[in-house]
XYZ file of C-alpha atoms in Angstrom:
387
model
C 62.571 151.295 80.526
C 63.179 151.065 84.267
C 64.762 154.594 84.021
C 62.008 156.245 82.426
C 58.838 157.731 84.072
C 56.005 157.477 81.717
C 52.729 159.468 82.458
C 51.873 159.279 85.501
C 47.939 160.061 84.851
C 47.979 156.302 83.503
C 48.474 154.878 86.609
C 45.182 153.024 87.980
C 43.399 153.693 84.256
C 42.778 150.621 82.570
C 41.636 149.764 78.647
C 37.773 149.542 78.019
C 36.685 146.812 80.082
C 33.808 146.130 77.453
C 36.364 145.401 74.587
C 38.581 143.402 77.031
C 35.547 141.135 78.071
C 34.766 140.696 74.265
C 38.185 139.474 73.751
C 37.850 137.142 76.682
C 34.848 135.238 75.033
C 35.778 135.558 71.681
C 36.821 131.858 71.257
C 33.560 130.535 72.365
C 31.996 129.094 69.393
C 28.544 129.928 67.903
C 28.437 132.990 70.295
C 25.808 135.251 69.900
C 27.359 138.929 70.937
C 25.164 141.390 72.496
C 28.442 142.989 73.805
C 29.549 146.261 71.859
C 27.276 148.927 71.212
C 27.363 149.016 67.250
C 24.614 149.226 64.906
C 23.929 146.142 62.703
C 22.094 148.363 60.195
C 24.494 148.978 57.103
C 25.396 152.947 56.352
C 22.619 154.054 54.386
C 23.313 153.932 50.580
C 22.974 157.568 49.842
C 26.113 158.149 52.251
C 27.944 155.684 51.002
C 27.599 157.205 47.620
C 28.596 160.524 48.841
C 31.724 159.509 50.124
C 32.478 157.550 46.824
C 31.744 160.597 44.858
C 33.742 162.588 46.994
C 36.970 160.417 46.410
C 36.471 160.224 42.685
C 35.517 164.031 42.011
C 36.327 166.075 44.994
C 39.747 167.256 46.665
C 41.075 164.514 48.601
C 43.390 167.151 50.469
C 43.154 168.823 54.191
C 40.040 170.831 55.100
C 39.681 173.523 57.476
C 40.809 172.155 60.871
C 37.082 172.649 62.429
C 35.767 170.717 59.244
C 34.282 171.952 56.123
C 31.998 174.995 56.375
C 29.442 173.013 54.301
C 29.379 170.565 56.829
C 29.183 172.928 59.975
C 26.394 174.638 58.057
C 24.643 171.026 57.710
C 25.173 170.451 61.511
C 24.068 173.591 62.560
C 20.625 173.168 60.479
C 20.341 169.700 61.681
C 20.695 170.786 65.404
C 18.293 173.541 64.608
C 15.480 171.229 62.962
C 15.855 168.369 65.690
C 16.844 170.330 68.860
C 15.662 174.052 68.353
C 19.132 175.211 68.993
C 20.995 177.990 66.728
C 24.799 177.808 66.532
C 26.816 179.900 64.174
C 28.873 177.088 62.066
C 31.807 179.501 61.639
C 32.560 180.025 65.284
C 30.398 177.781 67.339
C 30.842 174.129 65.786
C 33.960 172.049 65.553
C 33.635 168.657 63.383
C 35.642 166.022 65.572
C 36.633 162.441 65.001
C 33.870 160.815 66.635
C 32.224 161.702 70.140
C 35.527 160.330 71.830
C 37.858 162.957 70.478
C 35.368 165.485 70.857
C 34.872 164.644 74.703
C 38.804 164.561 75.103
C 39.215 167.723 73.629
C 36.576 169.385 75.652
C 38.263 168.343 78.802
C 41.843 169.247 77.895
C 40.396 172.782 77.417
C 38.597 173.114 80.511
C 40.417 171.460 83.106
C 43.477 172.681 85.066
C 45.174 170.487 87.370
C 43.046 169.505 90.430
C 39.806 170.396 88.778
C 37.188 167.863 89.397
C 34.260 166.620 87.111
C 30.987 165.028 88.664
C 28.778 162.339 86.837
C 26.328 159.841 87.289
C 27.209 156.184 87.817
C 27.058 153.753 86.156
C 28.664 155.523 83.225
C 30.837 154.870 80.124
C 34.250 153.907 81.492
C 36.439 156.175 79.021
C 35.223 159.170 81.011
C 37.668 158.444 83.504
C 40.317 158.044 81.263
C 39.570 161.655 79.538
C 39.442 163.323 82.503
C 42.618 161.692 84.151
C 44.891 162.491 81.020
C 43.450 166.328 81.249
C 44.934 166.336 84.715
C 41.410 165.987 86.371
C 39.480 163.941 88.901
C 36.254 162.248 87.916
C 34.002 162.041 91.074
C 31.191 159.585 90.435
C 27.603 159.735 91.913
C 25.872 156.618 92.576
C 22.254 156.833 90.936
C 21.248 153.075 90.971
C 18.937 153.573 93.911
C 16.951 156.384 91.919
C 16.260 154.617 88.710
C 19.723 155.630 87.341
C 18.636 159.115 87.146
C 20.602 162.043 88.576
C 18.908 164.833 90.629
C 19.794 168.082 91.788
C 19.908 166.749 95.426
C 22.770 164.313 94.226
C 24.551 167.231 92.524
C 24.483 169.627 95.882
C 25.562 166.929 97.999
C 28.581 166.214 95.502
C 29.451 169.833 95.342
C 29.281 170.121 99.107
C 31.976 167.259 99.393
C 33.741 168.268 96.318
C 33.993 172.047 96.201
C 36.896 171.970 93.456
C 34.488 170.713 91.102
C 34.095 172.293 87.687
C 32.383 170.402 85.161
C 29.165 168.541 85.254
C 29.508 165.643 82.801
C 26.001 164.210 81.461
C 25.234 161.768 79.005
C 21.629 160.951 77.776
C 20.159 159.033 76.592
C 22.697 157.058 78.953
C 25.197 154.314 78.043
C 24.689 151.793 79.832
C 21.240 152.203 81.392
C 19.007 153.972 78.441
C 17.790 156.345 81.013
C 17.060 160.039 79.736
C 15.777 163.253 81.218
C 12.596 165.492 80.384
C 12.805 169.055 80.017
C 11.576 169.551 83.841
C 14.545 167.041 84.872
C 16.793 169.185 83.141
C 15.812 172.419 84.196
C 16.164 171.606 87.821
C 19.478 169.979 87.040
C 20.461 173.350 84.823
C 19.509 175.777 87.922
C 22.113 173.856 90.143
C 24.626 174.350 87.579
C 24.052 177.915 87.153
C 23.967 178.919 90.781
C 27.552 177.043 91.045
C 28.672 178.303 87.670
C 29.711 174.796 86.584
C 30.594 174.243 82.855
C 28.501 171.468 81.565
C 29.874 168.559 78.983
C 26.889 166.909 77.490
C 27.319 163.730 75.656
C 24.109 163.373 73.488
C 25.189 161.023 70.921
C 22.127 158.799 71.478
C 19.740 161.713 71.268
C 18.226 160.524 68.092
C 17.586 157.243 69.531
C 14.954 158.661 72.099
C 11.963 156.461 71.883
C 8.645 157.660 73.319
C 9.353 161.526 73.703
C 11.302 164.163 71.784
C 14.938 164.645 72.888
C 15.679 167.956 74.779
C 19.367 169.007 74.674
C 20.701 170.428 78.062
C 22.251 173.216 75.837
C 18.858 174.489 75.170
C 18.557 175.660 78.958
C 22.258 176.495 79.617
C 24.062 177.841 76.356
C 26.399 180.133 77.975
C 28.386 177.135 79.413
C 27.581 174.021 77.487
C 29.348 171.918 75.292
C 27.172 169.731 73.317
C 28.563 166.899 71.838
C 26.856 164.577 69.047
C 27.444 162.935 65.880
C 26.180 160.255 63.247
C 28.016 157.105 64.500
C 25.225 155.548 66.524
C 22.042 157.461 64.991
C 23.113 156.663 61.163
C 25.028 153.603 61.618
C 28.403 154.984 61.026
C 30.503 153.701 63.867
C 33.486 153.440 61.914
C 33.333 156.764 59.930
C 34.399 158.625 63.114
C 31.872 161.610 62.560
C 31.349 163.622 65.507
C 30.876 167.287 66.459
C 31.165 170.133 69.520
C 28.945 172.988 69.494
C 29.219 175.649 72.030
C 29.972 179.274 72.879
C 32.618 180.598 70.784
C 34.664 181.912 73.465
C 35.212 178.229 74.481
C 35.623 176.575 71.070
C 38.328 179.327 69.982
C 40.421 177.675 72.868
C 39.078 174.202 72.261
C 40.190 174.576 68.614
C 43.541 174.768 69.764
C 43.568 171.180 71.273
C 41.392 169.994 68.422
C 43.995 171.138 65.825
C 46.865 169.548 67.937
C 45.296 166.232 68.167
C 44.047 165.617 64.516
C 44.766 168.676 62.644
C 41.879 168.068 60.571
C 38.803 165.700 60.177
C 38.992 162.973 57.428
C 37.874 164.674 54.254
C 35.818 161.793 52.617
C 34.128 161.331 55.778
C 32.912 165.215 55.942
C 31.286 164.551 52.483
C 29.566 161.701 53.374
C 28.427 163.408 56.781
C 26.978 166.575 54.709
C 24.473 164.035 52.935
C 23.489 162.098 56.146
C 22.680 165.664 58.026
C 20.830 166.846 54.819
C 19.119 163.909 53.723
C 18.923 161.040 55.842
C 16.550 161.866 58.558
C 14.478 158.928 57.249
C 16.998 156.255 57.491
C 17.676 157.334 61.194
C 13.987 157.233 62.161
C 13.758 153.809 60.380
C 16.287 152.364 62.585
C 14.963 154.028 65.754
C 11.741 152.309 65.187
C 13.569 148.743 64.873
C 15.375 149.432 67.845
C 12.058 150.304 69.712
C 10.612 146.950 68.589
C 13.758 145.257 69.764
C 13.535 146.872 72.972
C 9.827 146.109 73.726
C 10.250 142.400 72.933
C 13.383 142.064 74.957
C 11.933 143.962 78.049
C 8.716 141.385 78.070
C 10.999 138.397 77.581
C 13.286 139.614 80.554
C 10.192 140.137 82.441
C 8.725 137.138 81.935
C 11.749 135.323 83.105
C 11.694 136.934 86.304
C 14.521 139.566 85.811
C 14.915 142.709 86.976
C 15.220 145.809 84.699
C 13.875 149.191 83.816
C 12.349 150.128 80.511
C 15.312 152.290 78.623
C 13.841 155.505 77.331
C 16.658 155.696 74.355
C 20.030 154.290 73.162
C 20.125 150.499 72.365
C 20.951 149.019 75.857
C 19.344 146.979 78.500
C 20.886 147.303 82.241
C 19.903 144.237 83.928
C 20.104 142.817 87.468
C 21.825 139.607 88.137
C 19.064 137.408 89.558
C 19.213 136.652 93.410
C 19.398 132.913 92.409
C 22.674 133.193 90.717
C 25.562 132.440 93.453
C 28.286 135.010 92.004
C 29.599 138.203 90.608
C 28.012 139.842 87.871
C 31.289 138.931 86.004
C 30.724 135.345 86.647
C 27.361 135.467 85.736
C 28.208 136.958 82.021
C 31.105 134.206 81.720
C 28.443 131.215 82.747
C 25.940 132.961 80.048
C 28.747 132.943 77.539
C 30.106 129.484 78.007
C 27.009 127.610 78.969
C 24.063 129.680 76.972
C 26.683 130.943 74.531
C 25.168 134.504 74.881
C 27.357 137.492 75.042
C 26.646 140.379 77.383
C 28.991 142.926 79.462
C 29.314 142.753 83.101
C 27.845 146.007 84.604
C 30.777 146.255 86.960
C 32.575 147.544 83.790
C 30.558 150.922 84.195
C 31.809 151.495 87.666
C 31.185 150.292 91.136
C 27.410 151.526 90.761
C 27.031 148.882 87.918
C 28.120 145.980 90.299
C 25.390 143.072 90.097
C 24.188 144.076 86.803
C 24.808 143.377 83.175
C 24.626 145.226 80.017
C 22.885 143.692 76.479
C 23.247 145.586 73.596
C 20.181 145.077 71.070
C 21.943 146.373 68.168
C 21.911 143.169 66.460
C 18.985 141.462 64.285
C 15.744 140.203 65.625
C 16.361 136.577 64.846
C 19.735 136.805 66.923
C 17.838 138.280 69.865
C 15.098 135.897 69.666
C 17.678 132.822 69.544
C 19.605 134.498 72.467
C 16.279 134.764 74.497
C 15.694 130.979 73.513
C 19.157 130.124 74.844
C 18.780 132.371 78.346
C 15.502 130.679 78.818
C 17.324 127.336 78.728
C 20.188 128.662 81.124
C 17.660 129.954 83.486
C 16.090 126.409 84.024
C 19.081 124.559 83.927
C 20.553 126.677 86.924
C 17.649 128.288 88.765
C-alpha cells in the first residue's frame, strides 16, 4: 500500500472521540454509561406499527430520491406547526439518512476548496470531518468564556481574521453544552451573517428538546441562505431509524439533490412510512420524553451543585457539560478514566469536543432516573474519597 496515496483530507482527522472513549472503558464491570447521546425510551409503538405495516402491505422498493412526497408534506406540516416556517415539500425539503448525512451533503454542496466554515467551540467533533472532506476548513470560535454562547462580536472578529469564510455552522440546542438561543440573540447573529452574505447551516436536531422556552429556528429570520437540518432521531427516540431532513431554498436544494442522490440514492423506504406517522401523530410522545428529560436535568443540576461542581443549567438537549473540579490533579481525560474505574460511572472528556472543552466532561442523561440516582451515589463517594 506504500505506493498508494489516500485522500489527503483524511490526514489529521480522527474517528469519534466519544465512541473511542466508550470503547476504552467498555470492559469495566457494572459501569453506568452516561456517555452516548441516545434516548433510553423505546420508539413509540405507533411508529413501529407503521413500519411493520409498510413491510407487509406497501411497496418495499425505491422511493423518490428526495423521499416520499407524503413524508415531505408531513415534514412541511410539522415545521409549520412547530416553528412557523413554510417550505414547499416538492422543491424545498429532502429526506436524509439522519442529520449526519444531511450535514455532509450540505457542506459538499456549499464549499469550494479553500472556503472556511466558522462555528462555536466546544462542538460536535464530526463537523470537522464533514468540512475537511468537502475541501473546506473549519474555524472554531472559543465561547467557553461567554457561558458557551456565540455573539455577533465573536463572528465579526473571526471574519476579520478569516475573510475566506463562507458558512456559519450553528447547532442549538447544543451538543455538548445544552445551550440554545433566543429570538433576540439569533436576530443579532443573523444581522452579521446577512451583512457578510454568509450561508448558515443550522443543525437543530435537538429543537424538540428545548425546555423553558419555545425553540426559534434561525431559518425564520434568514430563510434565503439557511439550510435547516432536523429529524426524528433524538426527539422521537429513533436513533437507529436514521430519519432526518434538510429544508432550504429551492435553488440550493436543487444542487444539493445531486450530492444526496450520489451518496444514498434513496432513503430507506420503511423508515419513511414510520416517519410519516411520527410527524403526523406523535407530538405527544415527544412531549412526554421532553418532560422526563427536564426532570432528570433538574435532579442532576441540583445534585452536582450540592457536590460543588461548576456547571450551567442546560436549556435543551440531554447533556450536562461540567467543569472538572479544581481539587482533581489531572486532565479531563484523567478525571473521566478515574471516574470510570473507581466509581464505575462513564462520562465523556470535554476535550473530545475541541480545545475549548478541555477541563470539562459531558454527561448524557438520556437514561432512566434510577441509573442517574445510582450514578450520583457513586460520584458522591468518589468525591469523598478523592477530595
